[in-house]
Amino acid sequence: MLTIKENLMETINGGNPDRFVKQFEFMDIIYETPLDRFCEPGKEVTNNWGITFRWPEGQIGQFPVHDDEHKVLKDITEWRKYVKAPVITTADEDWAAAVKHANSVDRSEKFATAFYAPGIFEMTHHLMGMEDALTAFYEEPEAMHELIDYITEYELAFANEIVNRLHPDAVFHHDDWGSQRSSFMSPAMFEEFILPAYKKVYGFYKDNGVELIVHHADCYAANLVPYMIEMGVDIWQGVMTTNNTPELIKKYGKQISFMGDLDSGVIDFPDWTQEIIDREVERACRNCGKLYFIPCLTQGGDYSSFPGVYEAVSESIGRMSKKMF
Amino acid sequence: MSTDLINAIADMDDVKAVELAEEMLQKGSNPLEILSGCQQAMEIVGKRYENKEYFLPELILGGEILKKISQVVKPKLETERSEDKKLGKIVFGTVAGDIHDIGKDIVVFMLEVNGFEVHDLGVDVPSEKFVEKIKEVNPDIVGLSGFLTFAFDSMKDTVDAIKAAGYRDKVKIMIGGGTVTEDVKDYAGADAFGEDAMAAVALAKKWVGVEQNVK
């Protein structure tokens, strides 16, 4: 029987896996990295960029607040006046928990995985709101290029600390690039603004010993896959069924693998049932096949919104492995 | 020429579009014709969005161009005619328990720039607030938005509250959001669901008896 790590590599390299990869099992994700302040349920927090997030009771995540009072970037043409990158901590004590975690990972079995969020596109709309950001790509392209360069430089500096301190084998990086049915921007606009930034960031990680780039985007982004390949993504996590995953695997499987096809919205809700999970897992596994595919909830982490769902999905994948391998 | 204006808007040339509108006004064109050209242009933009030639930035920018031209044209219209131009009234909001606003804001924006008077109640709106607003403004349409699966129950509760208050046969109800489907529409008791902003506009126009011009 292959180890978890070997089985993953066989799957994404088109070899001979002996079972399905169970969701995030191959990544030991180091969430302790001193990234920024994240909001807790029922609370409000202003992070180091000045962006205010709220997490109202009963919701499943935090949301940036963009009323006139809270919007950080009020005028893209004057972004330098409004946007100040935080100082990246180099204090050993701030990194101690992450370093301890990284050192504890059995790297023969799993990938020690650095976590990074929010992504570069997400940062633009966290700073100024989605409508302003999307309009600015069109109306103030120069300023947007400058702002993206600024955010990218910050991320590269942070990546440098991550690499030097954690020596990760993989990076799990968030950046949602679309809605469930469409990418937010055209492929041409993505190529102009977003691709160069990620070529720098993912290129830096690859040049510094990172073997796997796992990019999270739980949306439609089938039209952006060629750019994901170009920027160095090895696994696209969060691929929703609206992308026609089997078709993507057929077209791009040898260059990138797809992790998802189990839409969290369909499976992960308060009255979830084993029947729905089994139905969806079987559909995904049979349609997508054994290679270049990792069945996984589309949510961006090794957990579910409602208790028990993540574990039940993993068990269901185990049963499908017995049927199909 | 109106065709030039339509093309300028549809091709996202905002500067040229506003200049053309100003020029047409100076040459004595009817302001209503200019606005009608804008509507045609937005229908082309919507069609290109549906065909994935255009994406959200174009949809939003198209709306912004329309707003700018409206500002140029409106002073030339008689006040009462300008008011009459509204195609219909819509009460809109994200239902109780859900605070997603991006999709809802884009739909509201597109409905407004397409000539509807929209009363946006915001997010996490309790059913009684919808009923209050319906009582106050007497809308043609109610729009319920929700991204989360547990918003479906809130949609149903809201439709039930509208029914209980005696307004159900006076309004058309549309729902929309990430995972909304025909089944959810039936479960909630709404009249229709829209997959995106342009679908909402098309639906609203159909319900108030305005035909889309572009195929």
mmCIF file of N, CA, C and O in Angstrom, chain A residues 237-307:
data_model
loop_
_atom_site.group_PDB
_atom_site.id
_atom_site.type_symbol
_atom_site.label_atom_id
_atom_site.label_comp_id
_atom_site.label_asym_id
_atom_site.label_seq_id
_atom_site.Cartn_x
_atom_site.Cartn_y
_atom_site.Cartn_z
ATOM 1 N N GLN A 237 -7.677 23.466 -5.992
ATOM 2 C CA GLN A 237 -8.641 22.992 -4.987
ATOM 3 C C GLN A 237 -9.866 23.893 -5.003
ATOM 4 O O GLN A 237 -9.732 25.126 -5.085
ATOM 5 N N GLY A 238 -11.044 23.272 -4.922
ATOM 6 C CA GLY A 238 -12.281 24.063 -4.878
ATOM 7 C C GLY A 238 -13.035 24.046 -6.194
ATOM 8 O O GLY A 238 -14.038 24.736 -6.335
ATOM 9 N N VAL A 239 -12.527 23.246 -7.154
ATOM 10 C CA VAL A 239 -13.184 23.242 -8.468
ATOM 11 C C VAL A 239 -14.635 22.772 -8.314
ATOM 12 O O VAL A 239 -14.904 21.694 -7.796
ATOM 13 N N MET A 240 -15.567 23.628 -8.723
ATOM 14 C CA MET A 240 -16.991 23.324 -8.562
ATOM 15 C C MET A 240 -17.513 22.556 -9.775
ATOM 16 O O MET A 240 -16.919 22.606 -10.856
ATOM 17 N N THR A 241 -18.640 21.904 -9.594
ATOM 18 C CA THR A 241 -19.181 21.087 -10.692
ATOM 19 C C THR A 241 -19.525 21.950 -11.909
ATOM 20 O O THR A 241 -19.538 21.438 -13.023
ATOM 21 N N THR A 242 -19.782 23.243 -11.689
ATOM 22 C CA THR A 242 -20.129 24.124 -12.811
ATOM 23 C C THR A 242 -18.988 24.240 -13.827
ATOM 24 O O THR A 242 -19.186 24.708 -14.943
ATOM 25 N N ASN A 243 -17.794 23.832 -13.438
ATOM 26 C CA ASN A 243 -16.649 23.886 -14.355
ATOM 27 C C ASN A 243 -16.587 22.701 -15.320
ATOM 28 O O ASN A 243 -15.756 22.693 -16.215
ATOM 29 N N ASN A 244 -17.448 21.705 -15.093
ATOM 30 C CA ASN A 244 -17.362 20.439 -15.842
ATOM 31 C C ASN A 244 -15.991 19.802 -15.607
ATOM 32 O O ASN A 244 -15.137 19.725 -16.516
ATOM 33 N N THR A 245 -15.783 19.358 -14.380
ATOM 34 C CA THR A 245 -14.480 18.821 -13.974
ATOM 35 C C THR A 245 -13.985 17.671 -14.863
ATOM 36 O O THR A 245 -12.807 17.676 -15.246
ATOM 37 N N PRO A 246 -14.853 16.695 -15.219
ATOM 38 C CA PRO A 246 -14.340 15.608 -16.081
ATOM 39 C C PRO A 246 -13.734 16.133 -17.383
ATOM 40 O O PRO A 246 -12.711 15.647 -17.845
ATOM 41 N N GLU A 247 -14.370 17.145 -17.936
ATOM 42 C CA GLU A 247 -13.876 17.744 -19.186
ATOM 43 C C GLU A 247 -12.511 18.405 -18.958
ATOM 44 O O GLU A 247 -11.592 18.281 -19.779
ATOM 45 N N LEU A 248 -12.364 19.106 -17.837
ATOM 46 C CA LEU A 248 -11.084 19.761 -17.520
ATOM 47 C C LEU A 248 -9.978 18.725 -17.343
ATOM 48 O O LEU A 248 -8.842 18.928 -17.776
ATOM 49 N N ILE A 249 -10.318 17.622 -16.688
ATOM 50 C CA ILE A 249 -9.319 16.562 -16.455
ATOM 51 C C ILE A 249 -8.839 16.006 -17.799
ATOM 52 O O ILE A 249 -7.642 15.828 -18.022
ATOM 53 N N LYS A 250 -9.816 15.804 -18.688
ATOM 54 C CA LYS A 250 -9.475 15.267 -20.007
ATOM 55 C C LYS A 250 -8.544 16.239 -20.745
ATOM 56 O O LYS A 250 -7.563 15.855 -21.368
ATOM 57 N N LYS A 251 -8.857 17.519 -20.635
ATOM 58 C CA LYS A 251 -8.129 18.530 -21.411
ATOM 59 C C LYS A 251 -6.767 18.895 -20.812
ATOM 60 O O LYS A 251 -5.797 19.080 -21.524
ATOM 61 N N TYR A 252 -6.723 19.019 -19.476
ATOM 62 C CA TYR A 252 -5.511 19.571 -18.852
ATOM 63 C C TYR A 252 -4.833 18.635 -17.848
ATOM 64 O O TYR A 252 -3.849 19.017 -17.216
ATOM 65 N N GLY A 253 -5.400 17.431 -17.669
ATOM 66 C CA GLY A 253 -4.964 16.562 -16.575
ATOM 67 C C GLY A 253 -3.463 16.348 -16.451
ATOM 68 O O GLY A 253 -2.954 16.232 -15.349
ATOM 69 N N LYS A 254 -2.774 16.316 -17.568
ATOM 70 C CA LYS A 254 -1.338 16.038 -17.468
ATOM 71 C C LYS A 254 -0.550 17.235 -16.953
ATOM 72 O O LYS A 254 0.622 17.108 -16.582
ATOM 73 N N GLN A 255 -1.192 18.399 -16.952
ATOM 74 C CA GLN A 255 -0.475 19.613 -16.520
ATOM 75 C C GLN A 255 -0.906 20.130 -15.154
ATOM 76 O O GLN A 255 -0.190 20.888 -14.514
ATOM 77 N N ILE A 256 -2.103 19.765 -14.730
ATOM 78 C CA ILE A 256 -2.638 20.263 -13.451
ATOM 79 C C ILE A 256 -3.676 19.256 -12.956
ATOM 80 O O ILE A 256 -4.333 18.597 -13.770
ATOM 81 N N SER A 257 -3.812 19.145 -11.643
ATOM 82 C CA SER A 257 -4.832 18.239 -11.101
ATOM 83 C C SER A 257 -5.967 19.036 -10.464
ATOM 84 O O SER A 257 -5.791 20.205 -10.101
ATOM 85 N N PHE A 258 -7.096 18.373 -10.327
ATOM 86 C CA PHE A 258 -8.309 19.062 -9.883
ATOM 87 C C PHE A 258 -8.827 18.425 -8.593
ATOM 88 O O PHE A 258 -8.997 17.201 -8.521
ATOM 89 N N MET A 259 -9.056 19.258 -7.606
ATOM 90 C CA MET A 259 -9.422 18.788 -6.268
ATOM 91 C C MET A 259 -10.751 19.437 -5.895
ATOM 92 O O MET A 259 -10.819 20.659 -5.735
ATOM 93 N N GLY A 260 -11.793 18.636 -5.832
ATOM 94 C CA GLY A 260 -13.109 19.215 -5.528
ATOM 95 C C GLY A 260 -14.196 18.371 -6.138
ATOM 96 O O GLY A 260 -14.251 17.169 -5.940
ATOM 97 N N ASP A 261 -15.077 19.032 -6.926
ATOM 98 C CA ASP A 261 -16.237 18.433 -7.586
ATOM 99 C C ASP A 261 -17.311 17.975 -6.601
ATOM 100 O O ASP A 261 -18.277 17.347 -6.999
ATOM 101 N N LEU A 262 -17.108 18.273 -5.313
ATOM 102 C CA LEU A 262 -18.150 18.017 -4.307
ATOM 103 C C LEU A 262 -18.569 19.386 -3.762
ATOM 104 O O LEU A 262 -17.965 19.908 -2.826
ATOM 105 N N ASP A 263 -19.558 19.987 -4.408
ATOM 106 C CA ASP A 263 -19.957 21.355 -4.055
ATOM 107 C C ASP A 263 -20.426 21.424 -2.601
ATOM 108 O O ASP A 263 -21.414 20.784 -2.226
ATOM 109 N N SER A 264 -19.745 22.219 -1.814
ATOM 110 C CA SER A 264 -20.099 22.308 -0.387
ATOM 111 C C SER A 264 -21.553 22.723 -0.185
ATOM 112 O O SER A 264 -22.225 22.242 0.725
ATOM 113 N N GLY A 265 -22.045 23.601 -1.049
ATOM 114 C CA GLY A 265 -23.429 24.081 -0.909
ATOM 115 C C GLY A 265 -24.450 22.962 -0.996
ATOM 116 O O GLY A 265 -25.527 23.035 -0.412
ATOM 117 N N VAL A 266 -24.130 21.925 -1.744
ATOM 118 C CA VAL A 266 -25.066 20.811 -1.949
ATOM 119 C C VAL A 266 -24.978 19.796 -0.803
ATOM 120 O O VAL A 266 -25.938 19.107 -0.479
ATOM 121 N N ILE A 267 -23.793 19.734 -0.182
ATOM 122 C CA ILE A 267 -23.515 18.666 0.785
ATOM 123 C C ILE A 267 -23.485 19.145 2.240
ATOM 124 O O ILE A 267 -23.965 18.468 3.140
ATOM 125 N N ASP A 268 -22.914 20.327 2.431
ATOM 126 C CA ASP A 268 -22.569 20.797 3.773
ATOM 127 C C ASP A 268 -23.587 21.838 4.272
ATOM 128 O O ASP A 268 -23.416 23.035 4.103
ATOM 129 N N PHE A 269 -24.671 21.343 4.835
ATOM 130 C CA PHE A 269 -25.714 22.237 5.361
ATOM 131 C C PHE A 269 -26.273 21.620 6.643
ATOM 132 O O PHE A 269 -25.958 20.456 6.946
ATOM 133 N N PRO A 270 -27.046 22.365 7.430
ATOM 134 C CA PRO A 270 -27.408 21.862 8.766
ATOM 135 C C PRO A 270 -28.060 20.480 8.765
ATOM 136 O O PRO A 270 -27.758 19.658 9.621
ATOM 137 N N ASP A 271 -28.935 20.207 7.790
ATOM 138 C CA ASP A 271 -29.617 18.903 7.780
ATOM 139 C C ASP A 271 -28.961 17.939 6.793
ATOM 140 O O ASP A 271 -29.648 17.213 6.075
ATOM 141 N N TRP A 272 -27.637 17.911 6.771
ATOM 142 C CA TRP A 272 -26.919 17.056 5.808
ATOM 143 C C TRP A 272 -27.252 15.589 6.038
ATOM 144 O O TRP A 272 -27.593 15.188 7.160
ATOM 145 N N THR A 273 -27.152 14.830 4.962
ATOM 146 C CA THR A 273 -27.435 13.392 5.115
ATOM 147 C C THR A 273 -26.323 12.557 4.472
ATOM 148 O O THR A 273 -25.683 12.994 3.515
ATOM 149 N N GLN A 274 -26.131 11.353 4.999
ATOM 150 C CA GLN A 274 -25.146 10.418 4.444
ATOM 151 C C GLN A 274 -25.532 10.036 3.019
ATOM 152 O O GLN A 274 -24.675 9.849 2.158
ATOM 153 N N GLU A 275 -26.843 9.972 2.781
ATOM 154 C CA GLU A 275 -27.340 9.586 1.461
ATOM 155 C C GLU A 275 -26.883 10.583 0.391
ATOM 156 O O GLU A 275 -26.397 10.191 -0.671
ATOM 157 N N ILE A 276 -27.022 11.866 0.701
ATOM 158 C CA ILE A 276 -26.584 12.898 -0.264
ATOM 159 C C ILE A 276 -25.077 12.808 -0.461
ATOM 160 O O ILE A 276 -24.573 12.870 -1.592
ATOM 161 N N ILE A 277 -24.343 12.655 0.646
ATOM 162 C CA ILE A 277 -22.881 12.578 0.546
ATOM 163 C C ILE A 277 -22.470 11.401 -0.340
ATOM 164 O O ILE A 277 -21.672 11.557 -1.273
ATOM 165 N N ASP A 278 -23.038 10.229 -0.085
ATOM 166 C CA ASP A 278 -22.667 9.038 -0.869
ATOM 167 C C ASP A 278 -23.009 9.217 -2.346
ATOM 168 O O ASP A 278 -22.246 8.828 -3.224
ATOM 169 N N ARG A 279 -24.166 9.804 -2.589
ATOM 170 C CA ARG A 279 -24.578 10.031 -3.984
ATOM 171 C C ARG A 279 -23.581 10.953 -4.692
ATOM 172 O O ARG A 279 -23.127 10.674 -5.799
ATOM 173 N N GLU A 280 -23.229 12.052 -4.023
ATOM 174 C CA GLU A 280 -22.328 13.030 -4.638
ATOM 175 C C GLU A 280 -20.914 12.484 -4.798
ATOM 176 O O GLU A 280 -20.256 12.721 -5.815
ATOM 177 N N VAL A 281 -20.432 11.766 -3.786
ATOM 178 C CA VAL A 281 -19.078 11.205 -3.861
ATOM 179 C C VAL A 281 -19.006 10.178 -4.997
ATOM 180 O O VAL A 281 -18.066 10.185 -5.794
ATOM 181 N N GLU A 282 -20.028 9.347 -5.097
ATOM 182 C CA GLU A 282 -20.012 8.335 -6.173
ATOM 183 C C GLU A 282 -20.051 9.004 -7.542
ATOM 184 O O GLU A 282 -19.309 8.633 -8.454
ATOM 185 N N ARG A 283 -20.914 10.015 -7.682
ATOM 186 C CA ARG A 283 -20.984 10.744 -8.963
ATOM 187 C C ARG A 283 -19.622 11.321 -9.331
ATOM 188 O O ARG A 283 -19.115 11.138 -10.445
ATOM 189 N N ALA A 284 -19.014 12.016 -8.356
ATOM 190 C CA ALA A 284 -17.738 12.686 -8.633
ATOM 191 C C ALA A 284 -16.652 11.674 -8.997
ATOM 192 O O ALA A 284 -15.928 11.848 -9.981
ATOM 193 N N CYS A 285 -16.548 10.604 -8.203
ATOM 194 C CA CYS A 285 -15.474 9.620 -8.442
ATOM 195 C C CYS A 285 -15.659 8.908 -9.773
ATOM 196 O O CYS A 285 -14.701 8.716 -10.523
ATOM 197 N N ARG A 286 -16.878 8.525 -10.072
ATOM 198 C CA ARG A 286 -17.109 7.793 -11.329
ATOM 199 C C ARG A 286 -16.920 8.717 -12.533
ATOM 200 O O ARG A 286 -16.335 8.327 -13.543
ATOM 201 N N ASN A 287 -17.400 9.964 -12.447
ATOM 202 C CA ASN A 287 -17.284 10.878 -13.589
ATOM 203 C C ASN A 287 -15.855 11.356 -13.810
ATOM 204 O O ASN A 287 -15.420 11.557 -14.935
ATOM 205 N N CYS A 288 -15.128 11.593 -12.722
ATOM 206 C CA CYS A 288 -13.804 12.217 -12.850
ATOM 207 C C CYS A 288 -12.678 11.194 -12.951
ATOM 208 O O CYS A 288 -11.612 11.501 -13.493
ATOM 209 N N GLY A 289 -12.857 10.019 -12.419
ATOM 210 C CA GLY A 289 -11.852 8.968 -12.573
ATOM 211 C C GLY A 289 -10.736 9.023 -11.551
ATOM 212 O O GLY A 289 -10.754 9.820 -10.612
ATOM 213 N N LYS A 290 -9.738 8.159 -11.774
ATOM 214 C CA LYS A 290 -8.714 7.928 -10.754
ATOM 215 C C LYS A 290 -7.504 8.840 -10.856
ATOM 216 O O LYS A 290 -6.731 8.947 -9.897
ATOM 217 N N LEU A 291 -7.281 9.425 -12.017
ATOM 218 C CA LEU A 291 -6.060 10.218 -12.190
ATOM 219 C C LEU A 291 -6.362 11.713 -12.287
ATOM 220 O O LEU A 291 -7.400 12.116 -12.825
ATOM 221 N N TYR A 292 -5.424 12.506 -11.816
ATOM 222 C CA TYR A 292 -5.500 13.975 -11.860
ATOM 223 C C TYR A 292 -6.737 14.503 -11.140
ATOM 224 O O TYR A 292 -7.196 15.601 -11.409
ATOM 225 N N PHE A 293 -7.303 13.721 -10.263
ATOM 226 C CA PHE A 293 -8.515 14.129 -9.549
ATOM 227 C C PHE A 293 -8.463 13.719 -8.086
ATOM 228 O O PHE A 293 -8.112 12.577 -7.759
ATOM 229 N N ILE A 294 -8.810 14.668 -7.213
ATOM 230 C CA ILE A 294 -8.897 14.407 -5.776
ATOM 231 C C ILE A 294 -10.301 14.791 -5.329
ATOM 232 O O ILE A 294 -10.656 15.983 -5.349
ATOM 233 N N PRO A 295 -11.130 13.807 -4.967
ATOM 234 C CA PRO A 295 -12.472 14.173 -4.502
ATOM 235 C C PRO A 295 -12.386 14.974 -3.202
ATOM 236 O O PRO A 295 -11.671 14.576 -2.279
ATOM 237 N N CYS A 296 -13.104 16.082 -3.152
ATOM 238 C CA CYS A 296 -12.964 16.980 -1.988
ATOM 239 C C CYS A 296 -14.121 17.970 -1.953
ATOM 240 O O CYS A 296 -14.611 18.399 -3.001
ATOM 241 N N LEU A 297 -14.547 18.330 -0.761
ATOM 242 C CA LEU A 297 -15.497 19.431 -0.618
ATOM 243 C C LEU A 297 -14.852 20.679 -1.211
ATOM 244 O O LEU A 297 -13.633 20.840 -1.143
ATOM 245 N N THR A 298 -15.661 21.573 -1.761
ATOM 246 C CA THR A 298 -15.078 22.749 -2.415
ATOM 247 C C THR A 298 -14.647 23.824 -1.415
ATOM 248 O O THR A 298 -13.904 24.740 -1.770
ATOM 249 N N GLN A 299 -15.098 23.723 -0.187
ATOM 250 C CA GLN A 299 -14.686 24.698 0.840
ATOM 251 C C GLN A 299 -13.161 24.697 0.989
ATOM 252 O O GLN A 299 -12.506 23.673 0.800
ATOM 253 N N GLY A 300 -12.619 25.871 1.371
ATOM 254 C CA GLY A 300 -11.172 26.045 1.338
ATOM 255 C C GLY A 300 -10.402 25.617 2.565
ATOM 256 O O GLY A 300 -9.565 26.371 3.070
ATOM 257 N N GLY A 301 -10.651 24.430 3.076
ATOM 258 C CA GLY A 301 -9.872 23.951 4.214
ATOM 259 C C GLY A 301 -10.260 22.537 4.588
ATOM 260 O O GLY A 301 -11.253 21.985 4.067
ATOM 261 N N ASP A 302 -9.502 21.946 5.517
ATOM 262 C CA ASP A 302 -9.737 20.552 5.902
ATOM 263 C C ASP A 302 -10.778 20.468 7.011
ATOM 264 O O ASP A 302 -10.533 19.948 8.092
ATOM 265 N N TYR A 303 -11.933 21.036 6.700
ATOM 266 C CA TYR A 303 -13.032 21.077 7.673
ATOM 267 C C TYR A 303 -14.334 21.324 6.907
ATOM 268 O O TYR A 303 -14.310 21.536 5.692
ATOM 269 N N SER A 304 -15.449 21.286 7.629
ATOM 270 C CA SER A 304 -16.731 21.620 7.009
ATOM 271 C C SER A 304 -17.416 22.674 7.859
ATOM 272 O O SER A 304 -17.015 22.922 8.995
ATOM 273 N N SER A 305 -18.442 23.289 7.307
ATOM 274 C CA SER A 305 -19.164 24.307 8.080
ATOM 275 C C SER A 305 -20.011 23.660 9.170
ATOM 276 O O SER A 305 -20.231 24.253 10.217
ATOM 277 N N PHE A 306 -20.498 22.453 8.898
ATOM 278 C CA PHE A 306 -21.391 21.791 9.862
ATOM 279 C C PHE A 306 -20.750 20.491 10.350
ATOM 280 O O PHE A 306 -20.180 19.733 9.564
ATOM 281 N N PRO A 307 -20.830 20.243 11.654
ATOM 282 C CA PRO A 307 -20.088 19.143 12.260
ATOM 283 C C PRO A 307 -20.357 17.787 11.604
ATOM 284 O O PRO A 307 -21.513 17.456 11.330
#
